[in-house]
PDB file of C-alpha atoms and ligand atoms in Angstrom:
ATOM      1  CA  UNK M   1      23.411  43.201-114.830  1.00  0.00           C
ATOM      2  CA  UNK M   2      25.407  40.595-112.910  1.00  0.00           C
ATOM      3  CA  UNK M   3      29.138  40.358-113.431  1.00  0.00           C
ATOM      4  CA  UNK M   4      31.561  37.551-112.652  1.00  0.00           C
ATOM      5  CA  UNK M   5      35.265  38.255-112.287  1.00  0.00           C
ATOM      6  CA  UNK M   6      37.634  35.544-113.514  1.00  0.00           C
ATOM      7  CA  UNK M   7      41.226  36.007-112.357  1.00  0.00           C
ATOM      8  CA  UNK M   8      43.719  34.048-114.431  1.00  0.00           C
ATOM      9  CA  UNK M   9      41.239  34.137-117.295  1.00  0.00           C
ATOM     10  CA  UNK M  10      43.793  33.265-119.975  1.00  0.00           C
ATOM     11  CA  UNK M  11      44.203  29.710-118.719  1.00  0.00           C
ATOM     12  CA  UNK M  12      42.225  27.094-120.651  1.00  0.00           C
ATOM     13  CA  UNK M  13      40.126  26.566-117.526  1.00  0.00           C
ATOM     14  CA  UNK M  14      39.541  30.323-117.266  1.00  0.00           C
ATOM     15  CA  UNK M  15      38.370  30.477-120.882  1.00  0.00           C
ATOM     16  CA  UNK M  16      36.011  27.522-120.450  1.00  0.00           C
ATOM     17  CA  UNK M  17      34.589  29.125-117.310  1.00  0.00           C
ATOM     18  CA  UNK M  18      34.130  32.405-119.181  1.00  0.00           C
ATOM     19  CA  UNK M  19      32.199  30.613-121.956  1.00  0.00           C
ATOM     20  CA  UNK M  20      29.993  28.826-119.450  1.00  0.00           C
ATOM     21  CA  UNK M  21      29.144  31.911-117.396  1.00  0.00           C
ATOM     22  CA  UNK M  22      28.581  33.916-120.589  1.00  0.00           C
ATOM     23  CA  UNK M  23      26.206  31.245-121.925  1.00  0.00           C
ATOM     24  CA  UNK M  24      24.306  31.579-118.643  1.00  0.00           C
ATOM     25  CA  UNK M  25      23.898  35.307-119.130  1.00  0.00           C
ATOM     26  CA  UNK M  26      26.602  36.590-116.787  1.00  0.00           C
ATOM     27  CA  UNK M  27      28.632  39.613-117.866  1.00  0.00           C
ATOM     28  CA  UNK M  28      32.348  39.112-117.417  1.00  0.00           C
ATOM     29  CA  UNK M  29      35.444  40.785-116.106  1.00  0.00           C
ATOM     30  CA  UNK M  30      38.349  38.764-117.440  1.00  0.00           C
ATOM     31  CA  UNK M  31      41.589  39.563-115.629  1.00  0.00           C
ATOM     32  CA  UNK M  32      45.170  38.497-116.178  1.00  0.00           C
ATOM     33  CA  UNK M  33      48.479  39.491-117.705  1.00  0.00           C
ATOM     34  CA  UNK M  34      48.526  40.618-121.380  1.00  0.00           C
ATOM     35  CA  UNK M  35      44.789  40.141-121.244  1.00  0.00           C
ATOM     36  CA  UNK M  36      44.226  41.784-124.637  1.00  0.00           C
ATOM     37  CA  UNK M  37      45.226  38.428-126.096  1.00  0.00           C
ATOM     38  CA  UNK M  38      41.633  37.476-125.253  1.00  0.00           C
ATOM     39  CA  UNK M  39      40.094  40.278-127.359  1.00  0.00           C
ATOM     40  CA  UNK M  40      38.818  37.920-130.086  1.00  0.00           C
ATOM     41  CA  UNK M  41      37.350  35.570-127.467  1.00  0.00           C
ATOM     42  CA  UNK M  42      35.720  38.523-125.692  1.00  0.00           C
ATOM     43  CA  UNK M  43      34.194  39.782-128.965  1.00  0.00           C
ATOM     44  CA  UNK M  44      32.914  36.292-129.717  1.00  0.00           C
ATOM     45  CA  UNK M  45      31.302  35.953-126.280  1.00  0.00           C
ATOM     46  CA  UNK M  46      29.664  39.387-126.506  1.00  0.00           C
ATOM     47  CA  UNK M  47      28.264  38.649-129.988  1.00  0.00           C
ATOM     48  CA  UNK M  48      27.100  35.131-129.231  1.00  0.00           C
ATOM     49  CA  UNK M  49      25.533  35.603-125.821  1.00  0.00           C
ATOM     50  CA  UNK M  50      24.623  39.326-125.882  1.00  0.00           C
ATOM     51  CA  UNK M  51      26.591  40.003-122.711  1.00  0.00           C
ATOM     52  CA  UNK M  52      29.330  42.480-121.822  1.00  0.00           C
ATOM     53  CA  UNK M  53      32.953  41.474-121.428  1.00  0.00           C
ATOM     54  CA  UNK M  54      35.594  43.746-119.922  1.00  0.00           C
ATOM     55  CA  UNK M  55      39.260  42.811-120.150  1.00  0.00           C
ATOM     56  CA  UNK M  56      41.447  43.975-117.248  1.00  0.00           C
ATOM     57  CA  UNK M  57      45.192  43.748-117.022  1.00  0.00           C
ATOM     58  CA  UNK M  58      46.176  42.309-113.673  1.00  0.00           C
ATOM     59  CA  UNK M  59      49.343  40.827-112.261  1.00  0.00           C
ATOM     60  CA  UNK M  60      48.291  38.929-109.144  1.00  0.00           C
ATOM     61  CA  UNK M  61      51.772  39.383-107.659  1.00  0.00           C
ATOM     62  CA  UNK M  62      51.542  43.186-107.927  1.00  0.00           C
ATOM     63  CA  UNK M  63      49.771  43.400-104.569  1.00  0.00           C
ATOM     64  CA  UNK M  64      49.902  47.175-104.345  1.00  0.00           C
ATOM     65  CA  UNK M  65      47.750  47.475-107.494  1.00  0.00           C
ATOM     66  CA  UNK M  66      44.903  45.293-106.235  1.00  0.00           C
ATOM     67  CA  UNK M  67      42.820  47.909-104.423  1.00  0.00           C
ATOM     68  CA  UNK M  68      42.913  50.165-107.488  1.00  0.00           C
ATOM     69  CA  UNK M  69      42.073  47.221-109.732  1.00  0.00           C
ATOM     70  CA  UNK M  70      38.948  46.499-107.662  1.00  0.00           C
ATOM     71  CA  UNK M  71      37.951  50.157-107.571  1.00  0.00           C
ATOM     72  CA  UNK M  72      38.265  50.348-111.370  1.00  0.00           C
ATOM     73  CA  UNK M  73      35.288  48.008-111.735  1.00  0.00           C
ATOM     74  CA  UNK M  74      32.362  50.414-111.873  1.00  0.00           C
ATOM     75  CA  UNK M  75      29.777  47.672-111.497  1.00  0.00           C
ATOM     76  CA  UNK M  76      31.063  45.322-108.819  1.00  0.00           C
ATOM     77  CA  UNK M  77      31.070  41.593-109.577  1.00  0.00           C
ATOM     78  CA  UNK M  78      28.716  39.309-107.657  1.00  0.00           C
ATOM     79  CA  UNK M  79      31.165  36.462-107.978  1.00  0.00           C
ATOM     80  CA  UNK M  80      34.901  35.935-108.273  1.00  0.00           C
ATOM     81  CA  UNK M  81      36.836  32.925-109.491  1.00  0.00           C
ATOM     82  CA  UNK M  82      40.543  32.746-108.664  1.00  0.00           C
ATOM     83  CA  UNK M  83      42.005  30.496-111.387  1.00  0.00           C
ATOM     84  CA  UNK M  84      45.521  31.958-111.552  1.00  0.00           C
ATOM     85  CA  UNK M  85      48.191  29.425-110.779  1.00  0.00           C
ATOM     86  CA  UNK M  86      51.870  28.686-111.171  1.00  0.00           C
ATOM     87  CA  UNK M  87      53.459  25.237-111.273  1.00  0.00           C
ATOM     88  CA  UNK M  88      57.234  25.590-110.981  1.00  0.00           C
ATOM     89  CA  UNK M  89      59.883  23.112-111.908  1.00  0.00           C
ATOM     90  CA  UNK M  90      59.990  21.294-108.538  1.00  0.00           C
ATOM     91  CA  UNK M  91      63.818  21.296-108.431  1.00  0.00           C
ATOM     92  CA  UNK M  92      64.250  25.008-109.200  1.00  0.00           C
ATOM     93  CA  UNK M  93      61.433  25.851-106.793  1.00  0.00           C
ATOM     94  CA  UNK M  94      63.705  24.564-104.025  1.00  0.00           C
ATOM     95  CA  UNK M  95      67.053  25.847-105.250  1.00  0.00           C
ATOM     96  CA  UNK M  96      65.921  29.219-106.589  1.00  0.00           C
ATOM     97  CA  UNK M  97      64.113  31.536-104.164  1.00  0.00           C
ATOM     98  CA  UNK M  98      62.557  33.568-106.978  1.00  0.00           C
ATOM     99  CA  UNK M  99      60.772  30.445-108.169  1.00  0.00           C
ATOM    100  CA  UNK M 100      59.618  29.620-104.638  1.00  0.00           C
ATOM    101  CA  UNK M 101      58.449  33.171-104.066  1.00  0.00           C
ATOM    102  CA  UNK M 102      56.571  33.343-107.368  1.00  0.00           C
ATOM    103  CA  UNK M 103      54.830  30.041-106.615  1.00  0.00           C
ATOM    104  CA  UNK M 104      53.715  31.325-103.215  1.00  0.00           C
ATOM    105  CA  UNK M 105      52.750  34.717-104.647  1.00  0.00           C
ATOM    106  CA  UNK M 106      50.646  33.447-107.545  1.00  0.00           C
ATOM    107  CA  UNK M 107      48.998  30.470-105.840  1.00  0.00           C
ATOM    108  CA  UNK M 108      48.473  31.955-102.396  1.00  0.00           C
ATOM    109  CA  UNK M 109      49.499  35.547-101.596  1.00  0.00           C
ATOM    110  CA  UNK M 110      47.853  36.979-104.725  1.00  0.00           C
ATOM    111  CA  UNK M 111      44.606  35.218-103.851  1.00  0.00           C
ATOM    112  CA  UNK M 112      44.740  36.517-100.273  1.00  0.00           C
ATOM    113  CA  UNK M 113      45.468  40.075-101.373  1.00  0.00           C
ATOM    114  CA  UNK M 114      42.613  40.167-103.907  1.00  0.00           C
ATOM    115  CA  UNK M 115      40.067  38.129-101.996  1.00  0.00           C
ATOM    116  CA  UNK M 116      40.638  40.116 -98.788  1.00  0.00           C
ATOM    117  CA  UNK M 117      39.471  43.213-100.667  1.00  0.00           C
ATOM    118  CA  UNK M 118      36.612  41.624-102.576  1.00  0.00           C
ATOM    119  CA  UNK M 119      35.282  39.389 -99.798  1.00  0.00           C
ATOM    120  CA  UNK M 120      34.979  42.320 -97.401  1.00  0.00           C
ATOM    121  CA  UNK M 121      32.397  43.890 -99.675  1.00  0.00           C
ATOM    122  CA  UNK M 122      30.555  40.589-100.167  1.00  0.00           C
ATOM    123  CA  UNK M 123      30.520  40.239 -96.369  1.00  0.00           C
ATOM    124  CA  UNK M 124      29.065  43.692 -95.844  1.00  0.00           C
ATOM    125  CA  UNK M 125      26.436  43.428 -98.586  1.00  0.00           C
ATOM    126  CA  UNK M 126      25.630  39.775 -97.764  1.00  0.00           C
ATOM    127  CA  UNK M 127      25.880  38.889-101.439  1.00  0.00           C
ATOM    128  CA  UNK M 128      28.275  37.082-103.710  1.00  0.00           C
ATOM    129  CA  UNK M 129      30.266  33.941-104.288  1.00  0.00           C
ATOM    130  CA  UNK M 130      33.943  33.021-104.318  1.00  0.00           C
ATOM    131  CA  UNK M 131      35.601  30.110-106.088  1.00  0.00           C
ATOM    132  CA  UNK M 132      39.255  29.144-105.603  1.00  0.00           C
ATOM    133  CA  UNK M 133      41.065  26.552-107.709  1.00  0.00           C
ATOM    134  CA  UNK M 134      43.331  24.452-105.518  1.00  0.00           C
ATOM    135  CA  UNK M 135      44.980  21.128-106.192  1.00  0.00           C
ATOM    136  CA  UNK M 136      45.249  17.621-104.790  1.00  0.00           C
ATOM    137  CA  UNK M 137      48.907  18.550-104.180  1.00  0.00           C
ATOM    138  CA  UNK M 138      47.630  20.859-101.436  1.00  0.00           C
ATOM    139  CA  UNK M 139      45.967  18.091 -99.462  1.00  0.00           C
ATOM    140  CA  UNK M 140      49.188  16.510 -98.147  1.00  0.00           C
ATOM    141  CA  UNK M 141      52.739  17.623 -98.865  1.00  0.00           C
ATOM    142  CA  UNK M 142      54.862  15.247-100.927  1.00  0.00           C
ATOM    143  CA  UNK M 143      58.603  15.283-101.707  1.00  0.00           C
ATOM    144  CA  UNK M 144      57.778  15.572-105.416  1.00  0.00           C
ATOM    145  CA  UNK M 145      56.313  19.085-105.353  1.00  0.00           C
ATOM    146  CA  UNK M 146      56.010  20.462-101.827  1.00  0.00           C
ATOM    147  CA  UNK M 147      56.622  24.104-102.741  1.00  0.00           C
ATOM    148  CA  UNK M 148      53.648  24.085-105.109  1.00  0.00           C
ATOM    149  CA  UNK M 149      51.731  21.783-102.759  1.00  0.00           C
ATOM    150  CA  UNK M 150      52.219  23.954 -99.708  1.00  0.00           C
ATOM    151  CA  UNK M 151      51.093  27.073-101.595  1.00  0.00           C
ATOM    152  CA  UNK M 152      47.874  25.288-102.577  1.00  0.00           C
ATOM    153  CA  UNK M 153      47.503  23.937 -99.010  1.00  0.00           C
ATOM    154  CA  UNK M 154      47.648  27.523 -97.763  1.00  0.00           C
ATOM    155  CA  UNK M 155      44.995  28.490-100.314  1.00  0.00           C
ATOM    156  CA  UNK M 156      42.769  25.625 -99.125  1.00  0.00           C
ATOM    157  CA  UNK M 157      43.127  26.767 -95.481  1.00  0.00           C
ATOM    158  CA  UNK M 158      42.466  30.413 -96.427  1.00  0.00           C
ATOM    159  CA  UNK M 159      39.307  29.494 -98.351  1.00  0.00           C
ATOM    160  CA  UNK M 160      38.152  27.353 -95.434  1.00  0.00           C
ATOM    161  CA  UNK M 161      38.493  30.287 -93.055  1.00  0.00           C
ATOM    162  CA  UNK M 162      36.779  32.613 -95.503  1.00  0.00           C
ATOM    163  CA  UNK M 163      33.900  30.139 -95.909  1.00  0.00           C
ATOM    164  CA  UNK M 164      33.529  29.940 -92.133  1.00  0.00           C
ATOM    165  CA  UNK M 165      33.393  33.734 -91.868  1.00  0.00           C
ATOM    166  CA  UNK M 166      31.212  34.422 -94.909  1.00  0.00           C
ATOM    167  CA  UNK M 167      28.651  31.716 -94.244  1.00  0.00           C
ATOM    168  CA  UNK M 168      27.028  34.110 -91.758  1.00  0.00           C
ATOM    169  CA  UNK M 169      26.586  36.556 -94.635  1.00  0.00           C
ATOM    170  CA  UNK M 170      25.182  33.891 -96.983  1.00  0.00           C
ATOM    171  CA  UNK M 171      28.210  34.251 -99.256  1.00  0.00           C
ATOM    172  CA  UNK M 172      29.278  30.897-100.654  1.00  0.00           C
ATOM    173  CA  UNK M 173      32.943  29.928-100.912  1.00  0.00           C
ATOM    174  CA  UNK M 174      33.775  26.961-103.135  1.00  0.00           C
ATOM    175  CA  UNK M 175      37.146  25.199-102.980  1.00  0.00           C
ATOM    176  CA  UNK M 176      37.974  23.164-106.075  1.00  0.00           C
ATOM    177  CA  UNK M 177      40.509  20.422-105.388  1.00  0.00           C
ATOM    178  CA  UNK M 178      41.622  19.340-108.799  1.00  0.00           C
ATOM    179  CA  UNK M 179      43.690  16.418-110.002  1.00  0.00           C
ATOM    180  CA  UNK M 180      45.479  16.581-113.351  1.00  0.00           C
ATOM    181  CA  UNK M 181      43.994  18.937-115.912  1.00  0.00           C
ATOM    182  CA  UNK M 182      44.554  18.133-119.581  1.00  0.00           C
ATOM    183  CA  UNK M 183      45.934  21.354-121.082  1.00  0.00           C
ATOM    184  CA  UNK M 184      47.957  22.136-124.225  1.00  0.00           C
ATOM    185  CA  UNK M 185      50.795  23.369-121.995  1.00  0.00           C
ATOM    186  CA  UNK M 186      50.819  20.155-119.990  1.00  0.00           C
ATOM    187  CA  UNK M 187      49.197  17.338-121.977  1.00  0.00           C
ATOM    188  CA  UNK M 188      49.349  14.596-119.260  1.00  0.00           C
ATOM    189  CA  UNK M 189      49.935  11.803-121.780  1.00  0.00           C
ATOM    190  CA  UNK M 190      50.134   8.253-120.481  1.00  0.00           C
ATOM    191  CA  UNK M 191      48.107   8.907-117.336  1.00  0.00           C
ATOM    192  CA  UNK M 192      44.999   6.909-116.545  1.00  0.00           C
ATOM    193  CA  UNK M 193      41.921   8.674-117.969  1.00  0.00           C
ATOM    194  CA  UNK M 194      40.202   8.539-114.588  1.00  0.00           C
ATOM    195  CA  UNK M 195      42.901  10.849-113.144  1.00  0.00           C
ATOM    196  CA  UNK M 196      42.786  13.528-115.840  1.00  0.00           C
ATOM    197  CA  UNK M 197      40.034  16.028-116.581  1.00  0.00           C
ATOM    198  CA  UNK M 198      39.552  18.328-119.583  1.00  0.00           C
ATOM    199  CA  UNK M 199      39.215  22.046-118.710  1.00  0.00           C
ATOM    200  CA  UNK M 200      35.741  22.091-120.277  1.00  0.00           C
ATOM    201  CA  UNK M 201      34.540  19.253-118.047  1.00  0.00           C
ATOM    202  CA  UNK M 202      36.107  20.835-114.975  1.00  0.00           C
ATOM    203  CA  UNK M 203      34.525  24.196-115.776  1.00  0.00           C
ATOM    204  CA  UNK M 204      31.115  22.510-115.981  1.00  0.00           C
ATOM    205  CA  UNK M 205      31.610  20.828-112.614  1.00  0.00           C
ATOM    206  CA  UNK M 206      32.687  24.133-111.080  1.00  0.00           C
ATOM    207  CA  UNK M 207      29.712  26.011-112.533  1.00  0.00           C
ATOM    208  CA  UNK M 208      27.217  23.439-111.248  1.00  0.00           C
ATOM    209  CA  UNK M 209      28.856  23.265-107.805  1.00  0.00           C
ATOM    210  CA  UNK M 210      28.915  27.059-107.535  1.00  0.00           C
ATOM    211  CA  UNK M 211      25.246  27.329-108.529  1.00  0.00           C
ATOM    212  CA  UNK M 212      24.387  24.620-105.981  1.00  0.00           C
ATOM    213  CA  UNK M 213      26.424  26.494-103.343  1.00  0.00           C
ATOM    214  CA  UNK M 214      28.730  23.565-102.626  1.00  0.00           C
ATOM    215  CA  UNK M 215      31.729  24.062-100.314  1.00  0.00           C
ATOM    216  CA  UNK M 216      34.404  21.662-101.582  1.00  0.00           C
ATOM    217  CA  UNK M 217      34.561  19.590-104.735  1.00  0.00           C
ATOM    218  CA  UNK M 218      37.174  17.284-106.232  1.00  0.00           C
ATOM    219  CA  UNK M 219      37.683  17.086-109.987  1.00  0.00           C
ATOM    220  CA  UNK M 220      36.560  13.431-109.847  1.00  0.00           C
ATOM    221  CA  UNK M 221      35.345  10.851-107.357  1.00  0.00           C
ATOM    222  CA  UNK M 222      38.532   8.838-108.035  1.00  0.00           C
ATOM    223  CA  UNK M 223      40.644  11.731-106.719  1.00  0.00           C
ATOM    224  CA  UNK M 224      38.307  12.108-103.753  1.00  0.00           C
ATOM    225  CA  UNK M 225      38.905   8.458-102.798  1.00  0.00           C
ATOM    226  CA  UNK M 226      42.679   8.635-103.420  1.00  0.00           C
ATOM    227  CA  UNK M 227      43.043  11.751-101.302  1.00  0.00           C
ATOM    228  CA  UNK M 228      40.861  10.300 -98.549  1.00  0.00           C
ATOM    229  CA  UNK M 229      43.293   7.370 -98.303  1.00  0.00           C
ATOM    230  CA  UNK M 230      46.346   9.643 -98.524  1.00  0.00           C
ATOM    231  CA  UNK M 231      44.962  11.852 -95.748  1.00  0.00           C
ATOM    232  CA  UNK M 232      44.367   8.998 -93.291  1.00  0.00           C
ATOM    233  CA  UNK M 233      47.740   7.274 -93.796  1.00  0.00           C
ATOM    234  CA  UNK M 234      49.809   7.544 -90.606  1.00  0.00           C
ATOM    235  CA  UNK M 235      52.802   9.865 -90.976  1.00  0.00           C
ATOM    236  CA  UNK M 236      55.157   6.997 -90.066  1.00  0.00           C
ATOM    237  CA  UNK M 237      54.074   5.234 -93.285  1.00  0.00           C
ATOM    238  CA  UNK M 238      53.471   8.311 -95.439  1.00  0.00           C
ATOM    239  CA  UNK M 239      56.986   9.707 -94.957  1.00  0.00           C
ATOM    240  CA  UNK M 240      58.502   6.516 -96.425  1.00  0.00           C
ATOM    241  CA  UNK M 241      56.388   6.521 -99.584  1.00  0.00           C
ATOM    242  CA  UNK M 242      57.663   7.610-102.960  1.00  0.00           C
ATOM    243  CA  UNK M 243      54.519   9.092-104.522  1.00  0.00           C
TER     244      UNK M 243
HETATM  245  N1  NAP C   1      47.079  21.740-114.901  1.00  0.00           N
HETATM  246  C1  NAP C   1      46.847  20.923-113.874  1.00  0.00           C
HETATM  247  O1  NAP C   1      47.089  19.695-113.941  1.00  0.00           O
HETATM  248  C2  NAP C   1      46.257  21.469-112.591  1.00  0.00           C
HETATM  249  C3  NAP C   1      45.996  20.604-111.531  1.00  0.00           C
HETATM  250  C4  NAP C   1      45.434  21.100-110.363  1.00  0.00           C
HETATM  251  C5  NAP C   1      45.127  22.440-110.268  1.00  0.00           C
HETATM  252  N2  NAP C   1      45.395  23.273-111.301  1.00  0.00           N
HETATM  253  C6  NAP C   1      45.073  24.693-111.150  1.00  0.00           C
HETATM  254  O2  NAP C   1      44.126  25.085-112.126  1.00  0.00           O
HETATM  255  C7  NAP C   1      44.318  26.474-112.457  1.00  0.00           C
HETATM  256  C8  NAP C   1      44.501  26.624-113.973  1.00  0.00           C
HETATM  257  O3  NAP C   1      45.663  25.874-114.269  1.00  0.00           O
HETATM  258  P1  NAP C   1      46.273  25.526-115.678  1.00  0.00           P
HETATM  259  O4  NAP C   1      46.956  24.250-115.596  1.00  0.00           O
HETATM  260  O5  NAP C   1      45.241  25.751-116.719  1.00  0.00           O
HETATM  261  O6  NAP C   1      47.465  26.546-115.661  1.00  0.00           O
HETATM  262  P2  NAP C   1      47.945  27.678-116.612  1.00  0.00           P
HETATM  263  O7  NAP C   1      47.524  27.468-118.001  1.00  0.00           O
HETATM  264  O8  NAP C   1      49.375  27.840-116.310  1.00  0.00           O
HETATM  265  O9  NAP C   1      47.083  28.865-116.030  1.00  0.00           O
HETATM  266  C9  NAP C   1      47.482  29.602-114.997  1.00  0.00           C
HETATM  267  C10 NAP C   1      46.917  30.996-115.215  1.00  0.00           C
HETATM  268  O10 NAP C   1      47.454  31.788-114.179  1.00  0.00           O
HETATM  269  C11 NAP C   1      47.932  32.972-114.767  1.00  0.00           C
HETATM  270  N3  NAP C   1      49.006  33.603-114.022  1.00  0.00           N
HETATM  271  C12 NAP C   1      50.219  33.098-113.668  1.00  0.00           C
HETATM  272  N4  NAP C   1      50.949  34.036-113.040  1.00  0.00           N
HETATM  273  C13 NAP C   1      50.177  35.165-113.011  1.00  0.00           C
HETATM  274  C14 NAP C   1      50.369  36.469-112.505  1.00  0.00           C
HETATM  275  N5  NAP C   1      51.488  36.843-111.886  1.00  0.00           N
HETATM  276  N6  NAP C   1      49.367  37.361-112.652  1.00  0.00           N
HETATM  277  C15 NAP C   1      48.219  37.032-113.269  1.00  0.00           C
HETATM  278  N7  NAP C   1      47.968  35.803-113.777  1.00  0.00           N
HETATM  279  C16 NAP C   1      48.950  34.883-113.640  1.00  0.00           C
HETATM  280  C17 NAP C   1      48.447  32.553-116.125  1.00  0.00           C
HETATM  281  O11 NAP C   1      48.556  33.707-116.929  1.00  0.00           O
HETATM  282  P3  NAP C   1      49.712  33.912-118.028  1.00  0.00           P
HETATM  283  O12 NAP C   1      49.081  33.364-119.271  1.00  0.00           O
HETATM  284  O13 NAP C   1      49.915  35.364-118.034  1.00  0.00           O
HETATM  285  O14 NAP C   1      50.910  33.124-117.554  1.00  0.00           O
HETATM  286  C18 NAP C   1      47.338  31.607-116.549  1.00  0.00           C
HETATM  287  O15 NAP C   1      46.256  32.314-117.091  1.00  0.00           O
HETATM  288  C19 NAP C   1      45.548  26.921-111.654  1.00  0.00           C
HETATM  289  O16 NAP C   1      45.136  27.514-110.453  1.00  0.00           O
HETATM  290  C20 NAP C   1      46.264  25.619-111.364  1.00  0.00           C
HETATM  291  O17 NAP C   1      47.097  25.684-110.231  1.00  0.00           O
HETATM  292  C21 NAP C   1      45.948  22.824-112.462  1.00  0.00           C
END
């Protein structure tokens, strides 16, 4: 009975991942705030794929609750996907500390707090996989959104360190560096199609990469090329750009 834990399961990406893992015969722990909103989806997945779905309320910024949350899972998951995220208004993220702090807490500190606990067990038992959803904004800080970007950069560095440590235990850590995701909340109208991915497509890429034990994937090859160029630009040029 293998379980996958999806943190931030209420996002469209989280739901698509849940459907994909369920259709591949994984039982699910779906975690997030007001998670009972997913009851109908959970019932549907259980009926359709004959699997078990457990909904768990979890606020990733409530660090003190994380150990108890993990202990509450009687059968421990063999994989965890951290899909929780927060994209603040870039202006208020700078002028309002609460916005900055929440961005850092959801995108980075929450992941560290939860994955520190879970990865330790994977390390000891030499079993499991970890997936973290980062962003192209985390590859190089830009004036446009550097609070969000730096929180995702920290996540990328954390996952890199975790991968380096857990490789010895045959535990795979996958970093997903995503460009724009087409969601109802943020429709991304007017952007070139090659830059935007639908949550269902992204979920499929993530599932395949996780099964193939990949380390880092981009949401598309176009983003991989763009970020390669952005990374190698000298700072003297990069700091003058308006991108
Ligand atoms: N959308 C994009 O263009 C884009 C691009 C690159 C990367 N990403 C990343 O992809 C992932 C999914 O993003 P999305 O755009 O689909 O965003 P989203 O709909 O805003 O999803 C974010 C998820 O995080 C959850 N979350 C936020 N704060 C939380 C907290 N304190 N405790 C528990 N859960 C919390 C949200 O739950 P609630 O429903 O309770 O708020 C929601 O389920 C995120 O990691 C995001 O950073 C997105």
